mmCIF file with all atom_site columns, C-alpha atoms in Angstrom:
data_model
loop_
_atom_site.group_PDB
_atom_site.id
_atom_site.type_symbol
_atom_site.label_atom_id
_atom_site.label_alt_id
_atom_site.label_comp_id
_atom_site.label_asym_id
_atom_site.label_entity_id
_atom_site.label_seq_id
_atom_site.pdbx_PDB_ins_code
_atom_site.Cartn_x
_atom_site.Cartn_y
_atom_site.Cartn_z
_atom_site.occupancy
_atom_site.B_iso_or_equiv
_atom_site.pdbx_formal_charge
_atom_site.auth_seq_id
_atom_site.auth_comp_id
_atom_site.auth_asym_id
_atom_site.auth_atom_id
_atom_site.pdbx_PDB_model_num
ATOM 1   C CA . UNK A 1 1   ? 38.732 13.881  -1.667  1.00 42.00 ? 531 UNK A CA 1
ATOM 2   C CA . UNK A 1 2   ? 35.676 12.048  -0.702  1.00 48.00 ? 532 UNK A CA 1
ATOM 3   C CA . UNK A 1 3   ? 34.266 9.212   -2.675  1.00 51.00 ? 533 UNK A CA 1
ATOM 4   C CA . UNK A 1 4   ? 31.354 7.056   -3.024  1.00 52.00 ? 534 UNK A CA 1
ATOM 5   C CA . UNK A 1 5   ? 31.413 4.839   -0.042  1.00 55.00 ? 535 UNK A CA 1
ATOM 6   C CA . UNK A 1 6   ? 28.625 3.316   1.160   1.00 51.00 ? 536 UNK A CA 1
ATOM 7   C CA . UNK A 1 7   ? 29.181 3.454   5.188   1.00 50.00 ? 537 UNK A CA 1
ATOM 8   C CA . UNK A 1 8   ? 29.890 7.064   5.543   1.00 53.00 ? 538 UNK A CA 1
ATOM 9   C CA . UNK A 1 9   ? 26.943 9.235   7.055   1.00 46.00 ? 539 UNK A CA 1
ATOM 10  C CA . UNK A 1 10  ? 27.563 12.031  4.275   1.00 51.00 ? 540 UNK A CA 1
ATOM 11  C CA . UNK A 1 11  ? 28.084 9.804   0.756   1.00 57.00 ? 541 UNK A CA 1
ATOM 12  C CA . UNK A 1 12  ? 28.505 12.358  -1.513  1.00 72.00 ? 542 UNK A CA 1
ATOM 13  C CA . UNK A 1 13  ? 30.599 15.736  -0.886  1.00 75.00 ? 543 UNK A CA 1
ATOM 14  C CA . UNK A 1 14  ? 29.322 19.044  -1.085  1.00 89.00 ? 544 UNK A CA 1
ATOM 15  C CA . UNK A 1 15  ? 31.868 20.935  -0.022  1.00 90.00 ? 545 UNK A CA 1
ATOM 16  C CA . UNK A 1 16  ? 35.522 21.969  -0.717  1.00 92.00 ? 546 UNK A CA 1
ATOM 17  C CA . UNK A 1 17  ? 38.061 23.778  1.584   1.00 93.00 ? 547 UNK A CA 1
ATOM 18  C CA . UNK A 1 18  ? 40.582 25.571  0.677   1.00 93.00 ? 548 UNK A CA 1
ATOM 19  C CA . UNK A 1 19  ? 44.192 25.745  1.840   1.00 94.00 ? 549 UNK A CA 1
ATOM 20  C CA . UNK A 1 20  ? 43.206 29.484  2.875   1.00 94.00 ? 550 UNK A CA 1
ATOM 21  C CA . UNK A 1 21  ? 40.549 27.874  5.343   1.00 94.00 ? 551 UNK A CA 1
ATOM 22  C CA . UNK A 1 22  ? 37.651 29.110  3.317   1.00 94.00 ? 552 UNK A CA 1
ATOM 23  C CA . UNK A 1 23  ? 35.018 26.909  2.921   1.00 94.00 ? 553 UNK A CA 1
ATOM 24  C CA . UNK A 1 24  ? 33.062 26.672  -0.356  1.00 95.00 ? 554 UNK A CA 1
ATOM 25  C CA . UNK A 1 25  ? 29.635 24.411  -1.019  1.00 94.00 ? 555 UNK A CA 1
ATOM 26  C CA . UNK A 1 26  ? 29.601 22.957  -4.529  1.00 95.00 ? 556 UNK A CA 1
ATOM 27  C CA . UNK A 1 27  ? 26.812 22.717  -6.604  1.00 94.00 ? 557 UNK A CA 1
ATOM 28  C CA . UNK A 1 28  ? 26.663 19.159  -7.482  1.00 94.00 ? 558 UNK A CA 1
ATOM 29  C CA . UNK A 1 29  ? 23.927 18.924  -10.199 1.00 95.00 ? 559 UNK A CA 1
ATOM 30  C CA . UNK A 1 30  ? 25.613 16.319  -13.137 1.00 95.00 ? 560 UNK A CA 1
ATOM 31  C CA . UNK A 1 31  ? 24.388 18.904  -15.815 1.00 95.00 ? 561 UNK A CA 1
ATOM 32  C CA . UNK A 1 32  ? 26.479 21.395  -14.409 1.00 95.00 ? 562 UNK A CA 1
ATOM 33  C CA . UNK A 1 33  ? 29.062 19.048  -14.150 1.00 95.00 ? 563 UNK A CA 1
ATOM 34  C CA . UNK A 1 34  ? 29.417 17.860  -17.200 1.00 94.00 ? 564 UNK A CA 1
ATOM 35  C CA . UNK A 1 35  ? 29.276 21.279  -18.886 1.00 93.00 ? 565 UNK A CA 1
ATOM 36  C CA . UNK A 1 36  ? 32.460 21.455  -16.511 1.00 94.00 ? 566 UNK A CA 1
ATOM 37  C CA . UNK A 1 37  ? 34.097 19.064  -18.513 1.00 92.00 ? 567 UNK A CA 1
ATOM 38  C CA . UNK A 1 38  ? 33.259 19.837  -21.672 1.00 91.00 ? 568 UNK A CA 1
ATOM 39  C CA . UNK A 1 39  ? 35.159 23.274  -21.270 1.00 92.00 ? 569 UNK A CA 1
ATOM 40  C CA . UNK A 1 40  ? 38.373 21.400  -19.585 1.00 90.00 ? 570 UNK A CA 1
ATOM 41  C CA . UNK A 1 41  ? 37.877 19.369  -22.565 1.00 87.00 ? 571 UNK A CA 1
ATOM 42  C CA . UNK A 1 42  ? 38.026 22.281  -24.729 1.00 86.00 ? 572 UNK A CA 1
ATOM 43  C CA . UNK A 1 43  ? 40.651 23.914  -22.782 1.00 83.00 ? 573 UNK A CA 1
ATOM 44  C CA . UNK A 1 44  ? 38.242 26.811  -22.310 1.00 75.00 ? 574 UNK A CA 1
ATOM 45  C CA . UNK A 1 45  ? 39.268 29.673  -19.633 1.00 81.00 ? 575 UNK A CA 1
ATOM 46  C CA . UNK A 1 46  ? 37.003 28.414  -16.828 1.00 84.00 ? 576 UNK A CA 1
ATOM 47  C CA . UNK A 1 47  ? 34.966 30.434  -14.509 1.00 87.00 ? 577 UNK A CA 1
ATOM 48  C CA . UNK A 1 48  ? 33.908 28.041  -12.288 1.00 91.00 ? 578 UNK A CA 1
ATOM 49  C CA . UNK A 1 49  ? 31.692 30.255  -10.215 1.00 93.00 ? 579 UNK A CA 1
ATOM 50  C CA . UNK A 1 50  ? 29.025 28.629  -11.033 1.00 94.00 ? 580 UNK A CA 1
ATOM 51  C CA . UNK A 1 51  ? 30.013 25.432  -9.958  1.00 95.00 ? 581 UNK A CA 1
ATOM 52  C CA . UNK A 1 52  ? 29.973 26.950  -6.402  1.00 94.00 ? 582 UNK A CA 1
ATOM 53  C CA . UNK A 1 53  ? 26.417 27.941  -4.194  1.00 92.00 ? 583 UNK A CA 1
ATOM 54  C CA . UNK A 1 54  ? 27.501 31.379  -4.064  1.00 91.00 ? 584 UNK A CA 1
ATOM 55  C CA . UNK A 1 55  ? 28.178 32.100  -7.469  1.00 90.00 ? 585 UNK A CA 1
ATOM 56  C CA . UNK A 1 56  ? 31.431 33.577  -6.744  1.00 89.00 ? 586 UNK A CA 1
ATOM 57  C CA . UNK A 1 57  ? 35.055 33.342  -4.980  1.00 92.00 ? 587 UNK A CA 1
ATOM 58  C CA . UNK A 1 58  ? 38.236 34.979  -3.166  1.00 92.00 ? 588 UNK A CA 1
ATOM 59  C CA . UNK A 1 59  ? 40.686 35.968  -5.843  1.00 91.00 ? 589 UNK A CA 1
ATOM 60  C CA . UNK A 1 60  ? 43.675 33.733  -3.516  1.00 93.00 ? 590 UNK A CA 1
ATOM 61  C CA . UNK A 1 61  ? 41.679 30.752  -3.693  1.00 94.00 ? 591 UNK A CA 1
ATOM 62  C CA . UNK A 1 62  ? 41.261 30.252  -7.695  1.00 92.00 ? 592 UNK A CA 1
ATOM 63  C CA . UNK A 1 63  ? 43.911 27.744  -8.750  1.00 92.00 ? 593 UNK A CA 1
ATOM 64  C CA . UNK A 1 64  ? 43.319 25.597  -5.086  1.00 94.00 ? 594 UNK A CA 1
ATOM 65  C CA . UNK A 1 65  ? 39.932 26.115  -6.237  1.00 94.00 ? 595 UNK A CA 1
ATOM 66  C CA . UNK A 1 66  ? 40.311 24.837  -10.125 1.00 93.00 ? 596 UNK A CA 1
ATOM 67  C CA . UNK A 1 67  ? 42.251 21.995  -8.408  1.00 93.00 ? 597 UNK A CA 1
ATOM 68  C CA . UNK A 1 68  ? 39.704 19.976  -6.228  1.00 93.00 ? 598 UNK A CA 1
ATOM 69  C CA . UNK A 1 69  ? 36.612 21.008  -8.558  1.00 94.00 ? 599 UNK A CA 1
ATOM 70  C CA . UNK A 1 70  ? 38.847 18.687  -11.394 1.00 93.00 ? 600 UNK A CA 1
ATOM 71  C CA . UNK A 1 71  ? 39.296 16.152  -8.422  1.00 92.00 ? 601 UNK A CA 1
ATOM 72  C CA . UNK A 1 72  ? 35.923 16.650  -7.921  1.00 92.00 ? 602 UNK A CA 1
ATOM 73  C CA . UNK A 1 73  ? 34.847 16.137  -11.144 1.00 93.00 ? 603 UNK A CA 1
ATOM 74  C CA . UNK A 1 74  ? 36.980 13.244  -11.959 1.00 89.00 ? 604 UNK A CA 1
ATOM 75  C CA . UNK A 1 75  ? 36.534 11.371  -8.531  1.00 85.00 ? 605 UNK A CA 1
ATOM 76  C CA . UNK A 1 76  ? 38.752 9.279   -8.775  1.00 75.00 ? 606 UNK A CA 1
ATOM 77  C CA . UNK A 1 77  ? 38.325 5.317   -7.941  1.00 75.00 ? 607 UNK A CA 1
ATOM 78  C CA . UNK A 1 78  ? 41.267 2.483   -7.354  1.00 70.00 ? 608 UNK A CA 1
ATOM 79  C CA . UNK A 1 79  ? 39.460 0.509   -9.731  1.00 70.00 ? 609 UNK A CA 1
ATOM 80  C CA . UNK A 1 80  ? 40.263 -0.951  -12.669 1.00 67.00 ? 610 UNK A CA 1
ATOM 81  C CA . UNK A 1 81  ? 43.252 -0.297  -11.235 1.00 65.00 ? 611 UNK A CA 1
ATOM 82  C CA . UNK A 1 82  ? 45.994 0.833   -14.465 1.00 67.00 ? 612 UNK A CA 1
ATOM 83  C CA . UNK A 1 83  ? 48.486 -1.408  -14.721 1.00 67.00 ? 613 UNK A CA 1
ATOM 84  C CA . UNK A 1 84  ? 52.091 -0.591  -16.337 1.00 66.00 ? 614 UNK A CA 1
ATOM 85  C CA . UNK A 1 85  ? 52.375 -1.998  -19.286 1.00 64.00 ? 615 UNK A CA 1
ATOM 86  C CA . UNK A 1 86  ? 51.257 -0.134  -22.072 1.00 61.00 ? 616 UNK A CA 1
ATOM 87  C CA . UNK A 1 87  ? 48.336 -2.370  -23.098 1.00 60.00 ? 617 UNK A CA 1
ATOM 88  C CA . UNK A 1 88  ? 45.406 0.145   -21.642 1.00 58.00 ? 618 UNK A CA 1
ATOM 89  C CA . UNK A 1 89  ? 46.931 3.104   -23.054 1.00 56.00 ? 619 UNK A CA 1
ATOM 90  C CA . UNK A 1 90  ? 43.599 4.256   -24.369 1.00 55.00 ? 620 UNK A CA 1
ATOM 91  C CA . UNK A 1 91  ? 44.116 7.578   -27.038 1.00 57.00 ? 621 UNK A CA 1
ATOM 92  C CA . UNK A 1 92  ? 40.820 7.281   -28.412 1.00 62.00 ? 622 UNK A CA 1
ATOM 93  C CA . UNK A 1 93  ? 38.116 9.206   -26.599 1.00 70.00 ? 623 UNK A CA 1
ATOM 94  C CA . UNK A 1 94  ? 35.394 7.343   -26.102 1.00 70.00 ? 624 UNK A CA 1
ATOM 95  C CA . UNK A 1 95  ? 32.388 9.080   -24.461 1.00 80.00 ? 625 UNK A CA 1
ATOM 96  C CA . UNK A 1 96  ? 30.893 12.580  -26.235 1.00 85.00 ? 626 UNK A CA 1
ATOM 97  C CA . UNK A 1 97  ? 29.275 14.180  -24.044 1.00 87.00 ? 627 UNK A CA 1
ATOM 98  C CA . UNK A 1 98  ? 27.377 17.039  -26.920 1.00 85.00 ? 628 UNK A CA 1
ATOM 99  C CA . UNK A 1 99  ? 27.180 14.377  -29.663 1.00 85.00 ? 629 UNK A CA 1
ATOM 100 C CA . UNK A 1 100 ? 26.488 10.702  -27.750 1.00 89.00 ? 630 UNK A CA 1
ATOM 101 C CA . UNK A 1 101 ? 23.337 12.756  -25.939 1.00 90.00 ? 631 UNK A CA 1
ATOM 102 C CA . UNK A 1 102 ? 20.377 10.868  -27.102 1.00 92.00 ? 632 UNK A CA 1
ATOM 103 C CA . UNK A 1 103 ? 22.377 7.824   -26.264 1.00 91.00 ? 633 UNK A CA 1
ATOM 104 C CA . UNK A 1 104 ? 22.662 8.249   -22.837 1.00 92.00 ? 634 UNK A CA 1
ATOM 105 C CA . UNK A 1 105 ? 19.473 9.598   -22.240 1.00 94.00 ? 635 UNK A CA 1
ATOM 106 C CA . UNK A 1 106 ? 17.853 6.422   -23.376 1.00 93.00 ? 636 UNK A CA 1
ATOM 107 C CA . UNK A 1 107 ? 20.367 4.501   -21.798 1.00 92.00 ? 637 UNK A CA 1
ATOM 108 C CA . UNK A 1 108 ? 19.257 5.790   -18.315 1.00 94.00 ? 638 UNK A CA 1
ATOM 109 C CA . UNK A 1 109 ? 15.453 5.741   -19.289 1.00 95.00 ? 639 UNK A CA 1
ATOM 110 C CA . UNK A 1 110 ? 15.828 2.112   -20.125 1.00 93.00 ? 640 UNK A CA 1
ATOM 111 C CA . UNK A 1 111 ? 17.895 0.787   -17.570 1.00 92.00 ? 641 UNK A CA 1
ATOM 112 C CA . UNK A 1 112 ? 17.163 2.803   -14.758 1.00 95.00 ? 642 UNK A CA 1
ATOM 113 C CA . UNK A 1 113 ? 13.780 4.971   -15.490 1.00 97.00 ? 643 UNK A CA 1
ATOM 114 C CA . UNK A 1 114 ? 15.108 8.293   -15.286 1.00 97.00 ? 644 UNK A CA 1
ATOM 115 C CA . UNK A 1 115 ? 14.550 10.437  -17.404 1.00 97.00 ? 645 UNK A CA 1
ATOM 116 C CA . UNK A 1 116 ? 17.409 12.582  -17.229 1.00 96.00 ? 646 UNK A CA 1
ATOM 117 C CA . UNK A 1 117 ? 15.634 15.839  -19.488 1.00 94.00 ? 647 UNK A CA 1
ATOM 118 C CA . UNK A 1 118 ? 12.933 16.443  -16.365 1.00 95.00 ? 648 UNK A CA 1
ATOM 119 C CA . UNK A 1 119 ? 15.309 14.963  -13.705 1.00 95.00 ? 649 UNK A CA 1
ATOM 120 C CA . UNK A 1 120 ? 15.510 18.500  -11.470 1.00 92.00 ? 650 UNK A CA 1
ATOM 121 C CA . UNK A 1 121 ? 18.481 17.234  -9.805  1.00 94.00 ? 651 UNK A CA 1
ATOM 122 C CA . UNK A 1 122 ? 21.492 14.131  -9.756  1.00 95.00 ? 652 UNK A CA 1
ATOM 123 C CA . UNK A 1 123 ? 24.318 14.581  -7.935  1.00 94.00 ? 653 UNK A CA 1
ATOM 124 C CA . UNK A 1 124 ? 27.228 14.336  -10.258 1.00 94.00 ? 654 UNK A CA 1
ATOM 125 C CA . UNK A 1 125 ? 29.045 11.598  -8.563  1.00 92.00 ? 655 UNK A CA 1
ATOM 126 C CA . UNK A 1 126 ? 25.428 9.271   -8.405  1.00 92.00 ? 656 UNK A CA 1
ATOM 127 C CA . UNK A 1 127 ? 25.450 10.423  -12.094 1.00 95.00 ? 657 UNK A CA 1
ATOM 128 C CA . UNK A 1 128 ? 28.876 9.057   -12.649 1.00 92.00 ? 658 UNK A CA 1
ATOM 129 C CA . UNK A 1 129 ? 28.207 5.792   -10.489 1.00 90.00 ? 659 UNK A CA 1
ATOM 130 C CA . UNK A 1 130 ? 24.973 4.930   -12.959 1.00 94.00 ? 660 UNK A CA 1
ATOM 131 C CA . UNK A 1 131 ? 26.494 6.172   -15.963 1.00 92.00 ? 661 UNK A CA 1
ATOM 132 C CA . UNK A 1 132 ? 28.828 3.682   -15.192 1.00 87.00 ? 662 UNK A CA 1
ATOM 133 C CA . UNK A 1 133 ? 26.694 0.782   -14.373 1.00 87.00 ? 663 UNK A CA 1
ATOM 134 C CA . UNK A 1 134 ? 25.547 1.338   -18.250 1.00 88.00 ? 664 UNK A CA 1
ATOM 135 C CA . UNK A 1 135 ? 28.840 -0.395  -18.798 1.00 82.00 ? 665 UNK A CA 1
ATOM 136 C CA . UNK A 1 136 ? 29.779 -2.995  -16.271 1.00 77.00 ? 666 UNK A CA 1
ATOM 137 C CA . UNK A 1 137 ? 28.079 -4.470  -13.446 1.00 70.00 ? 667 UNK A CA 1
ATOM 138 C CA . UNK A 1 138 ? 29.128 -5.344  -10.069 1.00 68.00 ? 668 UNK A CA 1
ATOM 139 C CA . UNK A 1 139 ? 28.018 -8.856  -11.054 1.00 74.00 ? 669 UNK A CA 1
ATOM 140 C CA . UNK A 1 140 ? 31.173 -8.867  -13.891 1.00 78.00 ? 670 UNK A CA 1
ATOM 141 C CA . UNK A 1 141 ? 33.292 -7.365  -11.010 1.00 74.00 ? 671 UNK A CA 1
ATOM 142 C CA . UNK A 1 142 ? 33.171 -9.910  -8.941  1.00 77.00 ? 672 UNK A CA 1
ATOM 143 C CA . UNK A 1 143 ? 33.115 -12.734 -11.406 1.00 79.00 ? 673 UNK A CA 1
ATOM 144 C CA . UNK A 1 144 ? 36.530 -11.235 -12.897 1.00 82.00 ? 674 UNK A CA 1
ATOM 145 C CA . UNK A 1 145 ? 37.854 -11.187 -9.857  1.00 80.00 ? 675 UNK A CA 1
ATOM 146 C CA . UNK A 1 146 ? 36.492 -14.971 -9.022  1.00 83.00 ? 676 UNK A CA 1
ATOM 147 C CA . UNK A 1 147 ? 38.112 -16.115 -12.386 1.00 83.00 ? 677 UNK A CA 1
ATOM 148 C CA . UNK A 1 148 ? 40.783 -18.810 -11.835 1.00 87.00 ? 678 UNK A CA 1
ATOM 149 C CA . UNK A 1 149 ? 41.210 -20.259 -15.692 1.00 87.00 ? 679 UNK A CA 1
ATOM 150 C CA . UNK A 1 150 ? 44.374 -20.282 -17.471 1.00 88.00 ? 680 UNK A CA 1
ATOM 151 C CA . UNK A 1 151 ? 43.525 -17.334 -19.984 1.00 87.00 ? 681 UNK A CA 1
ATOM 152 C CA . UNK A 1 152 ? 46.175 -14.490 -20.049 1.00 86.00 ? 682 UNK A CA 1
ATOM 153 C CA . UNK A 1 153 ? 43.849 -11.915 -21.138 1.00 86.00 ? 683 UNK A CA 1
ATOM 154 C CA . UNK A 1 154 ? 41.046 -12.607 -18.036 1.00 86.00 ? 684 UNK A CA 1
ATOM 155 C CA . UNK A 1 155 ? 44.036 -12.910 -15.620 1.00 85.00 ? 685 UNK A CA 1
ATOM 156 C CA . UNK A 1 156 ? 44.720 -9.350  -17.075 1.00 84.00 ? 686 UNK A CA 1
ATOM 157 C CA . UNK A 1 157 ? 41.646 -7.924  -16.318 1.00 81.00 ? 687 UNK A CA 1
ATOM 158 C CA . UNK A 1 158 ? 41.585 -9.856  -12.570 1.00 83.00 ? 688 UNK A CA 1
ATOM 159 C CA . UNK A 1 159 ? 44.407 -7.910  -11.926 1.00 83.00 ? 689 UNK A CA 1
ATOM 160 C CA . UNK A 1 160 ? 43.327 -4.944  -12.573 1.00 80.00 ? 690 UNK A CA 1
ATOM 161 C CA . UNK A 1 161 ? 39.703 -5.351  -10.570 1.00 76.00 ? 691 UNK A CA 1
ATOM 162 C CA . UNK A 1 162 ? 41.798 -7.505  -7.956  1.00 80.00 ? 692 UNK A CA 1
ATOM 163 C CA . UNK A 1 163 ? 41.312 -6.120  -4.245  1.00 77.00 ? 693 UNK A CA 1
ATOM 164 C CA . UNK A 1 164 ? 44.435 -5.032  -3.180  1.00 72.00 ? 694 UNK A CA 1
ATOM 165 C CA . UNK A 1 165 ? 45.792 -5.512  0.763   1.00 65.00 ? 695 UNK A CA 1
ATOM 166 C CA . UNK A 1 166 ? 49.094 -4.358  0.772   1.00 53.00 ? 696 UNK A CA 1
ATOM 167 C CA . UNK A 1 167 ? 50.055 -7.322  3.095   1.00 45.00 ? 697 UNK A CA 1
ATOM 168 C CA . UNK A 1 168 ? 49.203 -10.012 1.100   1.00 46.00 ? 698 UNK A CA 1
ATOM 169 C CA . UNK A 1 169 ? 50.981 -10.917 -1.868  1.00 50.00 ? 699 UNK A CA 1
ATOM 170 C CA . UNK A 1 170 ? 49.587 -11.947 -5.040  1.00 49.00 ? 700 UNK A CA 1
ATOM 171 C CA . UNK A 1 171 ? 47.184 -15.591 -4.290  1.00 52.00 ? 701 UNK A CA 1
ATOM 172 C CA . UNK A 1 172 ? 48.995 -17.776 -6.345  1.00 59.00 ? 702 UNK A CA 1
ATOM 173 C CA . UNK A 1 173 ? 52.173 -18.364 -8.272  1.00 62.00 ? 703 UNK A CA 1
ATOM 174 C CA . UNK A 1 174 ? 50.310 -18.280 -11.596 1.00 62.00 ? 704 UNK A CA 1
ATOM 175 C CA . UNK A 1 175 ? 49.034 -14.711 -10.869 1.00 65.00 ? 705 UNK A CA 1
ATOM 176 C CA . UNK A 1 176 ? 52.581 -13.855 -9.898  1.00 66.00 ? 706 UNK A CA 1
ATOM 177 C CA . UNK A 1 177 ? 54.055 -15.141 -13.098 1.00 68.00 ? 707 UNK A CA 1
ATOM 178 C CA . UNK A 1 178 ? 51.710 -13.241 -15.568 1.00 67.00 ? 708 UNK A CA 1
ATOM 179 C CA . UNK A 1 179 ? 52.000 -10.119 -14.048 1.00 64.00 ? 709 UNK A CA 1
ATOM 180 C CA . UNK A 1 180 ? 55.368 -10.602 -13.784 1.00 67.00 ? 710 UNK A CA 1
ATOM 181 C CA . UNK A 1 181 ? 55.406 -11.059 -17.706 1.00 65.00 ? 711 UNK A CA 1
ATOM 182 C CA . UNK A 1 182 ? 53.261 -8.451  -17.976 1.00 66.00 ? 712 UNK A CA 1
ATOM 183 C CA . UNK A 1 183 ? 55.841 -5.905  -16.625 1.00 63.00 ? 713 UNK A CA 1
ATOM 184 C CA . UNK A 1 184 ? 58.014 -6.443  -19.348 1.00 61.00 ? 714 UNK A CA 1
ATOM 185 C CA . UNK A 1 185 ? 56.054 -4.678  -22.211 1.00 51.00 ? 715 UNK A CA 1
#
């Protein structure tokens, strides 16, 4: 699975392959996307041909299919990264895609200028990348993961937005010892 990154040649994917070896371009629009997850929301049987440029698909590739288009659709980042301790275990749903409408079309008018009822086309993960940005800002990112204070609850959240090397241990011994107690619940 691709994601945003901002060296590659070819930022946003537009095509899946499946383990068959057949090759399917996606239709990336956000509206299209998002009607996507409305039905897994509603644990509607899914036709996702129309999700795909040619409007249809081999029989043997429909679960691999169903698969990558939910990969697709979530695309996935490390960060916040989830951390193990119960605390984030988040029940409530939080965004409504049908219902919060309005909401989020003002949000991007305001803070970005689009105006997401004549906007022709947005691919879904650009979509995704400014919906988010309604939210947090890199600015916050970085200054979380700056913070050095004592406070168990921003030491928390550096954690979780902390950029991991895998052969580097955790910067200090206070880090250590909070996420250390933080395993425990």
């Amino acid at each position: 699975m691709k994601s945003f990154k901002l060296y590659d040649k070819a930022l946003l994917q537009q095509e899946i392959t499946c383990q068959s070896g057949n090759a399917y371009l996606l239709n990336t629009n956000y509206k299209l996307w998002i009607k996507f997850g409305l039905m897994l929301k509603n644990e509607e049987h899914i036709d996702v041909a129309f999700l795909l440029e040619a409007g249809f698909y081999l029989e043997e590739d429909e679960n691999d299919i169903l698969n990558q288009l939910i990969d697709f659709y979530n695309n996935a980042n490390i960060y916040p990264r989830q951390l193990d301790d119960g605390i984030d275990d988040v029940t409530t749903e939080l965004i409504d895609w049908e219902n919060d409408g309005e909401y989020i079309y003002l949000a991007f008018l305001n803070k970005y200028n689009i105006d997401l009822e004549t906007c022709e086309y947005l691919h879904w993960h650009k979509f995704k990348a400014l919906f988010n940005g309604l939210f947090i800002g890199y600015q916050d990112i970085v200054r979380t993961r700056a913070y050095k204070g004592d406070d168990k609850k921003e030491i928390r959240e550096r954690i979780k937005w902390e950029i991991k090397n895998d052969n580097v241990k955790l910067q200090d011994e206070k880090t250590q010892a909070i996420h250390e107690y933080l395993k425990q619940f």
